[in-house]
Amino acid sequence: MQKPIDAIHHTGILTRDLDGLERRYLELGFTLSPRSRHLLSARPGEPPTPGCTANRCALFGGSYLELLGIVDDSAPDPWHTKAMADQYEGFRLLNLETGDAESARRQLMAAGLRATGVLDLERDVEIEDGVRTVRARAVHVDPSSTPEALLGVAQHLTRDYVHQPRYLSHPNGAVAIAAVLIVVADADFDAVVERYARILDVAAVHKGPLIVLEMGSGRLELVRASQAAAVLPGEPVPAPSYLAAMTIAVRDLAVAREVIRNAGVPVRETDGGFHVSARDAYGAGLFFVAG
């Protein structure tokens, strides 16, 4: 039986400088979908209306990386994105995937989390023969329950409109988000590990300083704040607990490394590939590995 939540749906980097964020990720070798304004619903059953955010996405066929920008401060903000940006900008969003948003909501509640009902999201996108409306369903966890991330679960209703073949080829050879690394304050670490293990219904596995939670597609990695320097030497620390990095699987590490170095972005070699600092990627550390 398929688990209600069993994959990475997308990650999100939040900024008030969407133009700059777009430029940097193009330089890092990602192909981006066109900019699209969000239509959001504030409560279950309400029709979506134009919100304050827009995005561009690096799409991999399964998961995707969302570049999320606040583009109109005067527009409605039903999902409280501006308050999140006021805290700090950077790698802030983690959405896990479900095939049934209502089942996922029940799974979150069973894990002891406060969550919204099922919300509707829409945004218009161009496809090769016109404009279509992307539709999705989402459940958002109360941010006070997960200070390390704005956590949600999302269900594609129109996946083909998002993951269009023309956007799936990247100069850096990216094919997937393989992992997300979360740094957790020491005092909260055991409780946070237990929480994600219950959400995903998987066993936690120790791998060096990391706790790893494997999903059907992708994995979560958690590390104590006191041990974070072992895997993230010299990296910025924006909060006691935070989304620190994501692992991008690429077809050819040499190609990816060359693309990024040619953009003038420094890299740090790692055992499995190389790393781009969060300082050079708008607050999201990027590990690149062969995959």
Short mmCIF file of C-alpha atoms in Angstrom, two decimals:
data_model
loop_
_atom_site.label_atom_id
_atom_site.label_comp_id
_atom_site.label_asym_id
_atom_site.label_seq_id
_atom_site.Cartn_x
_atom_site.Cartn_y
_atom_site.Cartn_z
CA MET A 1 0.00 0.00 0.00
CA GLN A 2 1.36 3.41 -0.96
CA LYS A 3 2.19 5.69 1.94
CA PRO A 4 0.30 8.99 2.12
CA ILE A 5 3.60 10.95 2.05
CA ASP A 6 6.59 9.36 0.33
CA ALA A 7 8.64 11.80 -1.76
CA ILE A 8 10.00 15.31 -2.11
CA HIS A 9 7.48 17.36 -4.08
CA HIS A 10 9.47 20.59 -4.16
CA THR A 11 11.79 22.83 -2.24
CA GLY A 12 11.55 26.60 -2.16
CA ILE A 13 13.92 29.55 -1.87
CA LEU A 14 12.18 32.75 -0.79
CA THR A 15 13.33 36.26 -1.67
CA ARG A 16 12.18 39.81 -2.27
CA ASP A 17 14.72 39.93 -5.11
CA LEU A 18 13.29 37.46 -7.59
CA ASP A 19 15.23 39.03 -10.49
CA GLY A 20 18.54 38.39 -8.74
CA LEU A 21 17.57 34.90 -7.63
CA GLU A 22 16.61 33.98 -11.19
CA ARG A 23 19.92 35.26 -12.56
CA ARG A 24 21.98 33.30 -10.07
CA TYR A 25 20.23 29.98 -10.71
CA LEU A 26 20.51 30.45 -14.45
CA GLU A 27 24.25 31.02 -13.89
CA LEU A 28 24.37 27.83 -11.82
CA GLY A 29 23.15 25.94 -14.89
CA PHE A 30 19.45 25.47 -14.21
CA THR A 31 16.81 25.87 -16.88
CA LEU A 32 13.88 27.83 -15.44
CA SER A 33 10.23 27.83 -16.35
CA PRO A 34 8.72 31.25 -17.20
CA ARG A 35 7.68 33.49 -14.32
CA SER A 36 4.17 32.73 -13.10
CA ARG A 37 1.97 34.65 -10.62
CA HIS A 38 0.25 32.65 -7.88
CA LEU A 39 -3.48 32.41 -7.34
CA LEU A 40 -4.09 31.31 -3.76
CA SER A 41 -7.00 30.36 -1.53
CA ALA A 42 -6.97 31.49 2.08
CA ARG A 43 -9.29 28.79 3.42
CA PRO A 44 -10.59 25.41 2.25
CA GLY A 45 -13.36 25.82 -0.32
CA GLU A 46 -12.57 29.44 -1.17
CA PRO A 47 -11.68 30.29 -4.79
CA PRO A 48 -8.03 31.19 -5.45
CA THR A 49 -7.24 34.90 -5.93
CA PRO A 50 -4.04 36.71 -7.04
CA GLY A 51 -1.48 36.75 -4.25
CA CYS A 52 1.74 38.63 -3.56
CA THR A 53 4.10 35.98 -4.95
CA ALA A 54 5.34 34.68 -8.27
CA ASN A 55 7.80 31.95 -9.11
CA ARG A 56 10.10 30.32 -11.58
CA CYS A 57 10.97 26.67 -11.24
CA ALA A 58 13.82 24.31 -12.04
CA LEU A 59 11.94 21.16 -12.99
CA PHE A 60 13.26 17.62 -12.92
CA GLY A 61 10.25 15.53 -13.94
CA GLY A 62 9.49 14.47 -10.38
CA SER A 63 10.64 16.99 -7.80
CA TYR A 64 11.36 20.63 -8.54
CA LEU A 65 13.12 23.65 -7.08
CA GLU A 66 10.91 26.72 -6.69
CA LEU A 67 12.37 30.21 -6.83
CA LEU A 68 9.70 32.14 -4.96
CA GLY A 69 9.58 35.90 -4.93
CA ILE A 70 7.39 38.51 -3.29
CA VAL A 71 6.53 40.68 -6.28
CA ASP A 72 3.62 42.80 -5.02
CA ASP A 73 3.66 43.88 -1.38
CA SER A 74 0.17 45.35 -1.71
CA ALA A 75 -1.44 42.07 -2.83
CA PRO A 76 -3.11 39.58 -0.47
CA ASP A 77 -0.80 37.24 1.41
CA PRO A 78 -3.05 34.39 2.62
CA TRP A 79 -0.12 32.03 3.11
CA HIS A 80 1.88 34.57 5.22
CA THR A 81 4.88 34.64 2.90
CA LYS A 82 5.81 38.24 3.75
CA ALA A 83 6.07 37.47 7.46
CA MET A 84 8.37 34.57 6.64
CA ALA A 85 10.60 36.83 4.50
CA ASP A 86 10.70 39.36 7.32
CA GLN A 87 12.26 36.67 9.54
CA TYR A 88 14.91 35.80 6.95
CA GLU A 89 15.10 35.02 3.25
CA GLY A 90 16.62 31.91 1.76
CA PHE A 91 15.83 28.19 1.78
CA ARG A 92 12.54 28.23 3.65
CA LEU A 93 10.06 25.82 2.01
CA LEU A 94 9.84 22.04 2.01
CA ASN A 95 6.86 20.38 0.38
CA LEU A 96 6.51 16.62 0.49
CA GLU A 97 4.46 14.77 -2.10
CA THR A 98 1.20 12.93 -1.82
CA GLY A 99 -1.26 11.36 -4.20
CA ASP A 100 -4.13 12.17 -1.84
CA ALA A 101 -4.05 15.48 0.02
CA GLU A 102 -6.77 14.49 2.45
CA SER A 103 -4.95 11.29 3.43
CA ALA A 104 -1.78 13.33 3.88
CA ARG A 105 -3.64 15.76 6.12
CA ARG A 106 -4.73 12.88 8.33
CA GLN A 107 -1.15 11.59 8.42
CA LEU A 108 0.11 14.97 9.58
CA MET A 109 -2.55 15.18 12.25
CA ALA A 110 -1.69 11.66 13.43
CA ALA A 111 1.92 12.82 13.77
CA GLY A 112 0.72 15.47 16.20
CA LEU A 113 0.97 18.48 13.89
CA ARG A 114 -1.50 21.30 13.50
CA ALA A 115 -2.34 21.74 9.81
CA THR A 116 -4.73 23.51 7.52
CA GLY A 117 -7.45 21.77 5.66
CA VAL A 118 -6.85 21.00 2.00
CA LEU A 119 -6.17 24.25 0.11
CA ASP A 120 -6.36 24.90 -3.63
CA LEU A 121 -3.58 26.51 -5.64
CA GLU A 122 -3.69 27.66 -9.24
CA ARG A 123 -1.36 29.49 -11.59
CA ASP A 124 -1.47 30.01 -15.32
CA VAL A 125 1.38 28.64 -17.42
CA GLU A 126 2.17 28.54 -21.10
CA ILE A 127 2.35 25.18 -22.78
CA GLU A 128 3.36 24.65 -26.37
CA ASP A 129 -0.17 25.16 -27.71
CA GLY A 130 -1.51 27.87 -25.41
CA VAL A 131 -2.12 28.81 -21.80
CA ARG A 132 -3.28 26.29 -19.23
CA THR A 133 -3.98 26.50 -15.50
CA VAL A 134 -1.82 24.46 -13.18
CA ARG A 135 -3.90 23.09 -10.33
CA ALA A 136 -2.69 21.54 -7.11
CA ARG A 137 -3.93 20.75 -3.63
CA ALA A 138 -1.88 21.46 -0.56
CA VAL A 139 -1.89 21.08 3.20
CA HIS A 140 0.21 23.53 5.22
CA VAL A 141 1.57 22.75 8.65
CA ASP A 142 1.26 25.46 11.29
CA PRO A 143 4.70 27.18 11.14
CA SER A 144 4.91 27.28 14.93
CA SER A 145 4.98 23.47 14.86
CA THR A 146 7.97 23.29 12.51
CA PRO A 147 10.25 26.30 13.03
CA GLU A 148 12.90 24.67 10.87
CA ALA A 149 10.79 24.93 7.70
CA LEU A 150 7.57 26.09 6.20
CA LEU A 151 6.39 22.52 5.76
CA GLY A 152 3.61 21.38 3.53
CA VAL A 153 2.34 18.47 1.50
CA ALA A 154 1.28 18.92 -2.11
CA GLN A 155 -0.68 16.93 -4.64
CA HIS A 156 -0.32 17.51 -8.37
CA LEU A 157 -3.61 17.65 -10.27
CA THR A 158 -2.00 18.77 -13.56
CA ARG A 159 1.57 17.44 -13.33
CA ASP A 160 2.16 17.57 -17.11
CA TYR A 161 1.57 21.33 -17.15
CA VAL A 162 4.35 21.78 -14.60
CA HIS A 163 6.96 19.25 -15.70
CA GLN A 164 6.97 20.12 -19.40
CA PRO A 165 9.67 18.28 -21.39
CA ARG A 166 11.10 21.53 -22.77
CA TYR A 167 12.15 22.60 -19.24
CA LEU A 168 13.66 19.31 -18.07
CA SER A 169 17.07 19.64 -19.74
CA HIS A 170 19.57 21.64 -17.66
CA PRO A 171 23.05 22.83 -18.70
CA ASN A 172 24.39 21.49 -15.39
CA GLY A 173 22.76 18.10 -16.03
CA ALA A 174 20.45 18.21 -12.99
CA VAL A 175 17.92 15.36 -12.82
CA ALA A 176 16.48 15.38 -9.29
CA ILE A 177 16.49 16.74 -5.77
CA ALA A 178 18.00 13.74 -4.03
CA ALA A 179 17.98 15.03 -0.45
CA VAL A 180 17.21 17.91 1.87
CA LEU A 181 19.47 18.64 4.85
CA ILE A 182 17.91 20.12 7.98
CA VAL A 183 19.93 21.55 10.86
CA VAL A 184 18.10 21.22 14.18
CA ALA A 185 18.82 22.84 17.54
CA ASP A 186 20.30 20.21 19.86
CA ALA A 187 17.54 20.51 22.46
CA ASP A 188 14.88 19.77 19.83
CA PHE A 189 16.73 17.19 17.77
CA ASP A 190 15.24 13.94 19.06
CA ALA A 191 11.69 15.30 18.90
CA VAL A 192 12.16 16.62 15.35
CA VAL A 193 13.61 13.31 14.15
CA GLU A 194 10.66 11.47 15.69
CA ARG A 195 8.23 13.91 14.08
CA TYR A 196 9.55 13.38 10.55
CA ALA A 197 9.82 9.64 11.06
CA ARG A 198 6.11 9.60 11.98
CA ILE A 199 5.17 11.86 9.06
CA LEU A 200 6.96 9.59 6.60
CA ASP A 201 6.31 6.33 8.44
CA VAL A 202 9.96 5.28 8.13
CA ALA A 203 12.77 4.30 10.48
CA ALA A 204 15.57 6.74 11.24
CA VAL A 205 19.04 5.53 10.19
CA HIS A 206 22.33 6.87 11.60
CA LYS A 207 24.98 7.78 8.99
CA GLY A 208 27.88 9.54 10.68
CA PRO A 209 26.60 12.83 12.13
CA LEU A 210 23.40 12.56 10.10
CA ILE A 211 20.06 10.94 10.73
CA VAL A 212 18.63 9.81 7.40
CA LEU A 213 14.98 9.19 6.56
CA GLU A 214 14.61 7.46 3.20
CA MET A 215 11.47 7.98 1.14
CA GLY A 216 10.25 6.30 -2.01
CA SER A 217 11.91 9.19 -3.85
CA GLY A 218 14.50 11.28 -2.07
CA ARG A 219 15.50 11.48 1.57
CA LEU A 220 15.61 13.84 4.51
CA GLU A 221 18.87 14.28 6.38
CA LEU A 222 18.96 15.84 9.85
CA VAL A 223 21.97 16.99 11.85
CA ARG A 224 22.36 18.52 15.30
CA ALA A 225 23.32 22.19 15.24
CA SER A 226 26.39 21.38 17.34
CA GLN A 227 27.57 18.94 14.63
CA ALA A 228 26.54 20.96 11.56
CA ALA A 229 30.06 22.25 10.93
CA ALA A 230 31.14 18.68 10.16
CA VAL A 231 29.01 18.69 6.99
CA LEU A 232 28.62 22.45 6.44
CA PRO A 233 31.97 24.01 7.34
CA GLY A 234 31.84 27.79 7.46
CA GLU A 235 28.23 28.02 6.32
CA PRO A 236 25.83 30.74 7.55
CA VAL A 237 23.47 29.97 10.44
CA PRO A 238 20.22 31.92 9.92
CA ALA A 239 18.23 30.41 12.82
CA PRO A 240 18.50 27.83 15.62
CA SER A 241 16.86 25.26 13.31
CA TYR A 242 16.69 25.69 9.53
CA LEU A 243 16.70 24.17 6.08
CA ALA A 244 20.39 24.22 5.24
CA ALA A 245 21.01 22.52 1.91
CA MET A 246 19.66 20.32 -0.81
CA THR A 247 21.43 17.64 -2.81
CA ILE A 248 21.08 17.89 -6.57
CA ALA A 249 21.71 14.74 -8.59
CA VAL A 250 23.36 15.43 -11.96
CA ARG A 251 24.23 13.28 -14.96
CA ASP A 252 27.92 14.26 -15.04
CA LEU A 253 29.72 15.92 -12.12
CA ALA A 254 32.52 17.22 -14.35
CA VAL A 255 30.03 19.03 -16.58
CA ALA A 256 28.16 20.52 -13.63
CA ARG A 257 31.40 21.64 -11.98
CA GLU A 258 32.59 23.33 -15.19
CA VAL A 259 29.30 25.17 -15.71
CA ILE A 260 29.35 26.53 -12.17
CA ARG A 261 33.04 27.45 -12.15
CA ASN A 262 32.62 29.23 -15.50
CA ALA A 263 29.97 31.38 -13.82
CA GLY A 264 32.59 32.48 -11.31
CA VAL A 265 30.94 30.62 -8.42
CA PRO A 266 33.39 28.87 -6.07
CA VAL A 267 32.89 25.20 -5.21
CA ARG A 268 34.11 23.02 -2.34
CA GLU A 269 34.98 19.42 -3.13
CA THR A 270 33.19 16.75 -1.08
CA ASP A 271 33.48 12.97 -0.85
CA GLY A 272 30.59 12.44 -3.25
CA GLY A 273 30.89 15.50 -5.47
CA PHE A 274 31.04 19.20 -4.65
CA HIS A 275 29.21 21.92 -2.74
CA VAL A 276 28.13 25.49 -3.48
CA SER A 277 27.83 27.67 -0.40
CA ALA A 278 24.51 29.11 0.67
CA ARG A 279 26.25 32.49 0.49
CA ASP A 280 26.52 32.04 -3.27
CA ALA A 281 23.07 30.51 -3.85
CA TYR A 282 20.62 32.86 -2.09
CA GLY A 283 20.59 31.03 1.20
CA ALA A 284 20.46 27.42 0.01
CA GLY A 285 23.54 25.26 0.20
CA LEU A 286 23.77 23.01 -2.88
CA PHE A 287 25.47 19.62 -2.86
CA PHE A 288 25.98 18.17 -6.33
CA VAL A 289 26.32 14.40 -6.69
CA ALA A 290 26.22 11.93 -9.57
CA GLY A 291 22.79 10.43 -10.06
#
